[in-house]
Tab-separated table of C-alpha atoms and ligand atoms in Angstrom:
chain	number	residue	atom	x	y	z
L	1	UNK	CA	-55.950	231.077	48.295
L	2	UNK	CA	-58.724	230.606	50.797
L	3	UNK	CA	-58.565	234.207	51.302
L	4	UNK	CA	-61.660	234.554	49.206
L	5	UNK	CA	-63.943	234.023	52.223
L	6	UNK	CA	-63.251	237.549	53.303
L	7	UNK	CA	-63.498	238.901	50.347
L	8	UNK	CA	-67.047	238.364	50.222
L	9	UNK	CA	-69.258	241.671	50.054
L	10	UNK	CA	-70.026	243.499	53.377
L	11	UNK	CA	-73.727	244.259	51.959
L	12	UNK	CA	-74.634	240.181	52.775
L	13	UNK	CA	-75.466	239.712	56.189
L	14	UNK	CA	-72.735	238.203	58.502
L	15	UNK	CA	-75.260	234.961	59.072
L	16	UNK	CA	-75.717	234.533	55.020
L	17	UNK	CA	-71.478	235.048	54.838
L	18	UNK	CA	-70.761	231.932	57.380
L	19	UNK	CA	-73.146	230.269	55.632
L	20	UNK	CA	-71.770	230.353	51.925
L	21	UNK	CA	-68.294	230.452	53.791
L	22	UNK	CA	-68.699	226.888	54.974
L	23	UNK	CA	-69.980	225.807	51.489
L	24	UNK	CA	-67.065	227.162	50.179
L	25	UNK	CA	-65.385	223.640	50.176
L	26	UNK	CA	-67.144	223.174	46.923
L	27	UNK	CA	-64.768	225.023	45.292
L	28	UNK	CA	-62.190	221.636	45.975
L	29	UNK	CA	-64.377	219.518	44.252
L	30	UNK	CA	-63.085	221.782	41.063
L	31	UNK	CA	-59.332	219.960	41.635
L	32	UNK	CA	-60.899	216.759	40.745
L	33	UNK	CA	-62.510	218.457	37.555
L	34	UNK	CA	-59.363	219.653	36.456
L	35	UNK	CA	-57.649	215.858	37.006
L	36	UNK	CA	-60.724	214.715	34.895
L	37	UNK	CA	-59.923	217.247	32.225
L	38	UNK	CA	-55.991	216.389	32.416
L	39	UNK	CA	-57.406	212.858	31.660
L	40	UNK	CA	-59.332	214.045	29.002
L	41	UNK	CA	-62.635	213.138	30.486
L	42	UNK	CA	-63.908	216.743	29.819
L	43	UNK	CA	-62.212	218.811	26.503
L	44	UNK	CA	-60.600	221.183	28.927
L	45	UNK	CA	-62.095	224.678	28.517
L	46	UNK	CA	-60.745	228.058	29.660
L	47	UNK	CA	-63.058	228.487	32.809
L	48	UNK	CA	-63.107	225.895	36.149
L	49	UNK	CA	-67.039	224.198	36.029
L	50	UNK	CA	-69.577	225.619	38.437
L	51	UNK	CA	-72.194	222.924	38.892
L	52	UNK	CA	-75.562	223.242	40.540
L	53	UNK	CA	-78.215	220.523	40.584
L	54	UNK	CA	-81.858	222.000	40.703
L	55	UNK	CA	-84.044	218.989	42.880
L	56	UNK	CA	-87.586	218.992	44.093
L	57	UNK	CA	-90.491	216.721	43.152
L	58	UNK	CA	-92.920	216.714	40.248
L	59	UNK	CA	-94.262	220.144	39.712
L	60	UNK	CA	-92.087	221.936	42.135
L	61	UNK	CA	-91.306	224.825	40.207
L	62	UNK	CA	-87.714	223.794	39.136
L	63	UNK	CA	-87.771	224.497	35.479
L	64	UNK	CA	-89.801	227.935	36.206
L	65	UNK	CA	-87.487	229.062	38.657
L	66	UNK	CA	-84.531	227.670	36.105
L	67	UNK	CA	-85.242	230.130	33.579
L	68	UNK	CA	-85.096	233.073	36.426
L	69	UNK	CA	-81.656	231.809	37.443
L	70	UNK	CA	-80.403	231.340	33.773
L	71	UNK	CA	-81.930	235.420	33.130
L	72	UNK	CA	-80.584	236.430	36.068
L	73	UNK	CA	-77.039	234.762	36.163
L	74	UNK	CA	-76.029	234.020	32.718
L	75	UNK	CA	-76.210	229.938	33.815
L	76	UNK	CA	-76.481	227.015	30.529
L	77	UNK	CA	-80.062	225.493	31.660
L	78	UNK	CA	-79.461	221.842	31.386
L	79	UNK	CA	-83.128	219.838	31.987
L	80	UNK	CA	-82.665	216.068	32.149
L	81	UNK	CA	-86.070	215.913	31.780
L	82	UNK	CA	-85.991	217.581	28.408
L	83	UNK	CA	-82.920	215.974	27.290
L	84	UNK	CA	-84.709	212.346	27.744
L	85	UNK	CA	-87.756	213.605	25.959
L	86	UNK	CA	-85.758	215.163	22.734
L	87	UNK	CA	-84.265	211.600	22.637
L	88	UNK	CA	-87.920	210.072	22.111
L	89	UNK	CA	-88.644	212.920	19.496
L	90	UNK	CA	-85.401	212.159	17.672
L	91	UNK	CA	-86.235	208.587	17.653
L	92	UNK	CA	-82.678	207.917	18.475
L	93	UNK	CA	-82.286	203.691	19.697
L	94	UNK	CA	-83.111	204.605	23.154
L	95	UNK	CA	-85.985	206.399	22.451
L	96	UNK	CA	-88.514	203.708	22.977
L	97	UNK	CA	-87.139	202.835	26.007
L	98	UNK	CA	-87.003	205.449	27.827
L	99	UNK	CA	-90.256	207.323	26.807
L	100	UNK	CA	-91.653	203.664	28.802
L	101	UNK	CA	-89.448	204.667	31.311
L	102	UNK	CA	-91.133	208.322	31.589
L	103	UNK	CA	-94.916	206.859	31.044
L	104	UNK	CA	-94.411	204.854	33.970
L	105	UNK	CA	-92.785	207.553	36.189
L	106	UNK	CA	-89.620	205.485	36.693
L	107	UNK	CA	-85.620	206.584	35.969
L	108	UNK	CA	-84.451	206.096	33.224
L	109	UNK	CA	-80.807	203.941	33.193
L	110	UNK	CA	-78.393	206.580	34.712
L	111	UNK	CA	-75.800	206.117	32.281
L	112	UNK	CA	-78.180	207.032	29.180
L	113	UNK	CA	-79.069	210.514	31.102
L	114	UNK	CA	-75.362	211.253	32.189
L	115	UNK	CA	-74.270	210.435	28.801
L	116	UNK	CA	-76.541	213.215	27.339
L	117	UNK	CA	-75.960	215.959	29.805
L	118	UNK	CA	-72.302	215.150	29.397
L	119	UNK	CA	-72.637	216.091	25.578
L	120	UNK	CA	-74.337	219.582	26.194
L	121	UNK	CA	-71.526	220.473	28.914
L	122	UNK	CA	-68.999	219.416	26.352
L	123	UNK	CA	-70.646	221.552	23.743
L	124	UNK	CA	-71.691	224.252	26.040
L	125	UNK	CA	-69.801	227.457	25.973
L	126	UNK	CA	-70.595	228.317	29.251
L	127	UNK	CA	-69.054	227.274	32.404
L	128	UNK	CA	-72.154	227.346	34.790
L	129	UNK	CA	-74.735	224.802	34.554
L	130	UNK	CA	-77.935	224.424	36.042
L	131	UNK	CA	-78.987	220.606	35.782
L	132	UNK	CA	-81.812	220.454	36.235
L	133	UNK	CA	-84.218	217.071	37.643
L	134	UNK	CA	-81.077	215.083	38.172
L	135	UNK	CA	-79.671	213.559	40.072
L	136	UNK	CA	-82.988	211.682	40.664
L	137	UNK	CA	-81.370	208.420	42.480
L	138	UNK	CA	-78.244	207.099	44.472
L	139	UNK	CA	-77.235	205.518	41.238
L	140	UNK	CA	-77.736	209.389	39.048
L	141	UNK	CA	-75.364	210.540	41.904
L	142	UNK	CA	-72.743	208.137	41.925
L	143	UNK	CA	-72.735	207.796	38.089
L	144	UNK	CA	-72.464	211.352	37.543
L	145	UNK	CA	-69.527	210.956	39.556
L	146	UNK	CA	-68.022	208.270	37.911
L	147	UNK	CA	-68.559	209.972	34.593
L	148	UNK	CA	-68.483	213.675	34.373
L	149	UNK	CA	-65.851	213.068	37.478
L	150	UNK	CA	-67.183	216.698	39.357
L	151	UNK	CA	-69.420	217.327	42.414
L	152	UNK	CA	-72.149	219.626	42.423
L	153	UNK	CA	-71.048	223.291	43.839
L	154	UNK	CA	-74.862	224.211	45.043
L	155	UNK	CA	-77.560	221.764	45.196
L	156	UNK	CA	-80.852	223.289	44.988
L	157	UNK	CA	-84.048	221.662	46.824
L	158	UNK	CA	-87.543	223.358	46.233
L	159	UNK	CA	-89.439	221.755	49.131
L	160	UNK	CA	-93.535	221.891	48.030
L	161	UNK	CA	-96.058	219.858	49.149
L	162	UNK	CA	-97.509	217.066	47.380
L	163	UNK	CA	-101.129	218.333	46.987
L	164	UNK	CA	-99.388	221.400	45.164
L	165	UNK	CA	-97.230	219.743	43.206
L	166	UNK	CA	-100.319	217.482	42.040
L	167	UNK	CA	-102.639	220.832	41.113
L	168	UNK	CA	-99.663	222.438	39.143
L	169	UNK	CA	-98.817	219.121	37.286
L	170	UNK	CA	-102.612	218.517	36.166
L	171	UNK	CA	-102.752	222.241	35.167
L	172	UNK	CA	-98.882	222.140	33.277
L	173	UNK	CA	-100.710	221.618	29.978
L	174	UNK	CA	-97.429	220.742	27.847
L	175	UNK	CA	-98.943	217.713	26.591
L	176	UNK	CA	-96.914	215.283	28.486
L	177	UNK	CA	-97.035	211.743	28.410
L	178	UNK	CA	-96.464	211.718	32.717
L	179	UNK	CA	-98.630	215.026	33.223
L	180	UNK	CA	-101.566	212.165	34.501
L	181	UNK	CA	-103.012	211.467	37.922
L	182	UNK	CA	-102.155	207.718	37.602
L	183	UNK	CA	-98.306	208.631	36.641
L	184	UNK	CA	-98.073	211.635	39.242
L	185	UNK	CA	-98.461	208.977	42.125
L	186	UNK	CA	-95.868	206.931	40.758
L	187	UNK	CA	-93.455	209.990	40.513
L	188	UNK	CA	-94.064	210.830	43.758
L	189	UNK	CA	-93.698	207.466	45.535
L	190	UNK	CA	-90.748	207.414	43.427
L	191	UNK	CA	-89.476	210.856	45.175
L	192	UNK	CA	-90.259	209.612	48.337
L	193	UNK	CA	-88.263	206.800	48.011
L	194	UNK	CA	-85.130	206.826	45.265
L	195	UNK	CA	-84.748	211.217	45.403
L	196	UNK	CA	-85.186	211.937	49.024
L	197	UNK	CA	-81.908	210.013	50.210
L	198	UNK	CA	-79.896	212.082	47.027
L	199	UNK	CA	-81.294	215.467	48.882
L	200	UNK	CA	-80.094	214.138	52.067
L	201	UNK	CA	-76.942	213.222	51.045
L	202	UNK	CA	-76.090	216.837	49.728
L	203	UNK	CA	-78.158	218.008	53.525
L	204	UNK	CA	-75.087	216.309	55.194
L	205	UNK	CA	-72.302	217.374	52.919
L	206	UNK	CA	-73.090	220.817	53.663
L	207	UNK	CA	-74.407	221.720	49.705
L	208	UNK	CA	-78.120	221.935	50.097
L	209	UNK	CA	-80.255	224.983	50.134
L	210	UNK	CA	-83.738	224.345	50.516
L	211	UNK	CA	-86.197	226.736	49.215
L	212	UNK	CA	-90.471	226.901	50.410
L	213	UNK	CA	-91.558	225.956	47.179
L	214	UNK	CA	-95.042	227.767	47.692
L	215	UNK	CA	-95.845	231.370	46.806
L	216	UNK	CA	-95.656	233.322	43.964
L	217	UNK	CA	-93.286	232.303	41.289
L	218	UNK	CA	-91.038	235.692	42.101
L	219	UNK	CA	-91.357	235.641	45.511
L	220	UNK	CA	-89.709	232.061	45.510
L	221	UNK	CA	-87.139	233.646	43.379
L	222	UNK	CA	-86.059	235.787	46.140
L	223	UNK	CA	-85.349	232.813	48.103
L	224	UNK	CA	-83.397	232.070	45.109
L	225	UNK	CA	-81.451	235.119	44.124
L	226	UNK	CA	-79.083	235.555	47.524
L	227	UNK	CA	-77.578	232.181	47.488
L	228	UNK	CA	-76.368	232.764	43.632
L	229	UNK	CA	-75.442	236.543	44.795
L	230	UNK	CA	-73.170	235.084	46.953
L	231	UNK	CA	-71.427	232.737	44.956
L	232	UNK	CA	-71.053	236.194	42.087
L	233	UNK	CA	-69.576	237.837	45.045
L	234	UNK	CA	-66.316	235.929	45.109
L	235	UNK	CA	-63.563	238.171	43.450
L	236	UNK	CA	-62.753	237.103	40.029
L	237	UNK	CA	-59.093	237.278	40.859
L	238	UNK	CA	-59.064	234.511	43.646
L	239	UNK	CA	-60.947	232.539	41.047
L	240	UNK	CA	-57.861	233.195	38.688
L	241	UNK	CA	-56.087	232.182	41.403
L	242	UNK	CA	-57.430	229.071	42.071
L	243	UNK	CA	-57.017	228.858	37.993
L	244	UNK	CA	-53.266	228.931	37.591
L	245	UNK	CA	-53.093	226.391	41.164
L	246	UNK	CA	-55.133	224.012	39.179
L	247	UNK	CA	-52.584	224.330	36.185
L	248	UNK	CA	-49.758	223.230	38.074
L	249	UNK	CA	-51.648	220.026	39.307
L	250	UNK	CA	-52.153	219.413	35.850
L	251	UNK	CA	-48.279	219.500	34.606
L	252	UNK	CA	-47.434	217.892	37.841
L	253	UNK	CA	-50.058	215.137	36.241
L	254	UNK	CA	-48.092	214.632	33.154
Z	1	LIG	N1	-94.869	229.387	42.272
Z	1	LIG	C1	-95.755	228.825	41.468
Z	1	LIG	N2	-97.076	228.915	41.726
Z	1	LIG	C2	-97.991	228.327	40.914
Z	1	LIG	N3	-97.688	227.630	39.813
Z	1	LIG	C3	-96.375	227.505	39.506
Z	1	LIG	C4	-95.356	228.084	40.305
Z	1	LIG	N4	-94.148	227.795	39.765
Z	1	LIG	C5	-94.403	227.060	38.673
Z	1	LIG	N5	-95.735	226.901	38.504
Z	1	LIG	C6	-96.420	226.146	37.438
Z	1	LIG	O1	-96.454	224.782	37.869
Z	1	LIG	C7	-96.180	223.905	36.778
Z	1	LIG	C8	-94.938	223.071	37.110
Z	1	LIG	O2	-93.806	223.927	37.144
Z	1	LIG	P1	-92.401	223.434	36.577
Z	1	LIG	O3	-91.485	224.592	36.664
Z	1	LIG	O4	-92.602	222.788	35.260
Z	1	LIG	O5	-92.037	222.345	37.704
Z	1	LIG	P2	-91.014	221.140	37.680
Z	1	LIG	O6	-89.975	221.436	36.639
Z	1	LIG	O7	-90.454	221.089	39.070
Z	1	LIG	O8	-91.835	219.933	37.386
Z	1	LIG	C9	-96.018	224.788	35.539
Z	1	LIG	O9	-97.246	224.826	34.838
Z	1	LIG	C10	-95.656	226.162	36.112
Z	1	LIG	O10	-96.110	227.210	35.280
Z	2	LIG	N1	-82.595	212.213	36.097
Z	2	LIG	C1	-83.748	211.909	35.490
Z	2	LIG	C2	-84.670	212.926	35.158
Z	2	LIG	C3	-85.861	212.576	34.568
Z	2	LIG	N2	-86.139	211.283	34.297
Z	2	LIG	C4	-87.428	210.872	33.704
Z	2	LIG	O1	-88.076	211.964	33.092
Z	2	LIG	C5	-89.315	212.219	33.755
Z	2	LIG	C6	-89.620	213.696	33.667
Z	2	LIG	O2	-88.598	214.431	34.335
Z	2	LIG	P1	-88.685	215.993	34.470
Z	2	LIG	O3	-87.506	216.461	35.249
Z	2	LIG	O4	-88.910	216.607	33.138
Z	2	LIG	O5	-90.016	216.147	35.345
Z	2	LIG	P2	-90.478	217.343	36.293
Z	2	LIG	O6	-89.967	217.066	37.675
Z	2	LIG	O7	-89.921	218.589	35.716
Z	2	LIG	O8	-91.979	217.281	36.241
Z	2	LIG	C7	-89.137	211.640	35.147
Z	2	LIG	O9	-90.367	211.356	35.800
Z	2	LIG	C8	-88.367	210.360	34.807
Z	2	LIG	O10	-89.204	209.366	34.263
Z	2	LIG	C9	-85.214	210.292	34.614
Z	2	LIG	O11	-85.464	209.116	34.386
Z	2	LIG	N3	-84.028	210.632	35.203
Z	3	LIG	MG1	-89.270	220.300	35.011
């Protein structure tokens, strides 16, 4: 099964190739999704998730850099961000709270924001997802967890520095409530101190790849593009491997 390592193709460097070999324990975090679907926690669906949480402060580029990935490699773009702010617009009963929340550059309860990107996975047809600002705290982490009952396969970190991310917020011009110098502080003292540890955590399971968030929007992309080129690389016949594996856990289950 774990054959796949070699598999890889030669036209990555040997460096790159240890590298995504050693991350290549995410693919046992995809056991536990399957036990989660056997308990019904996900509708099971024909293809094993592949998870990767985008990270990085206010204005880092993640949702720029998301649509790139989602072009690129056919990934469902899933932006807490968004999610929380069609929730305000469709003045649903936790609307008022959180759009508070998002004024004053806090997080909003986790299990409001896992509940919602839990209903676009569910009625996703896609298998890859790209979530996108989350998880933002400990608490987003562990509840995601909990809930959805799958670890990320790639976490994505776009490391910029804070006068940056302040010029590109003031200049975003979407019209958003927390696109202000006053909330911009608190989002960042809120990165500092409730987002950092979440990056760290994934730095010491072996998951993080940390991009320079500063340059030209496509020449961060090409920071980008190898570590997903990797991941296409693995043979679509080990993954059907791994598939029928999984299936036997699951009658084993029952
Ligand atoms: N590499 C870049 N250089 C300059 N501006 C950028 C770059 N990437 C994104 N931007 C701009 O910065 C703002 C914030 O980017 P966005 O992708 O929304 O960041 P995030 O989702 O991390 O808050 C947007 O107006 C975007 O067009
Ligand atoms: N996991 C999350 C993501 C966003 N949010 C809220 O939504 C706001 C906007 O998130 P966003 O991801 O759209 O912001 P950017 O980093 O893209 O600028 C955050 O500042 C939080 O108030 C949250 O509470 N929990
Ligand atoms: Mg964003």
């Amino acid at each position: 099964m774990w054959r796949r390592v070699a598999s890889l193709s030669s036209s990555i460097s040997s460096s790159f190739l240890a590298q995504t070999a050693s991350r290549l324990n995410t693919w046992e975090s995809l056991t536990t999704g399957i036990a989660q679907q056997a308990k019904g926690v996900i509708a099971p669906k024909e293809k094993t998730p592949f998870i990767t949480f985008v990270l990085g402060g206010p204005g880092s580029g993640k949702g720029t850099q998301c649509i790139k990935i989602v072009e690129t490699f056919g990934f469902a773009h899933l932006s807490a961000g968004d999610l929380l702010r069609r929730e305000i617009a469709s003045k649903s009963a936790d609307g008022a709270m959180i759009l508070n929340t998002i004024k004053e550059g806090k997080i909003v309860p986790s299990q409001v924001t896992v509940k919602l990107i839990q209903k676009e996975m569910e009625l996703s047809d896609n298998h890859k997802f790209l979530i996108d600002g989350f998880p933002r705290t400990e608490e987003n982490r562990v509840s995601f967890e909990q809930i959805i009952g799958v670890e990320p396969n790639v976490v994505l970190f776009f490391d910029c520095p804070e006068e940056e991310m302040v010029k590109r917020v003031l200049n975003r011009n979407e019209g958003r409530v927390d696109d202000n110098l006053e909330t911009i502080k608190k989002r960042l003292t809120v990165f500092q101190a409730l987002s950092l540890p979440v990056i760290n955590y994934y730095s010491e399971k072996g998951k993080l790849y940390t991009i320079k968030a500063i340059g030209t929007e496509d020449e961060i992309f090409e920071q980008v593009r190898p570590i997903f080129a990797a991941f296409e690389a693995i043979p679509l016949n080990t993954r059907w491997n791994w598939n029928i594996s999984a299936l036997v856990v699951v009658i084993d289950m029952s």
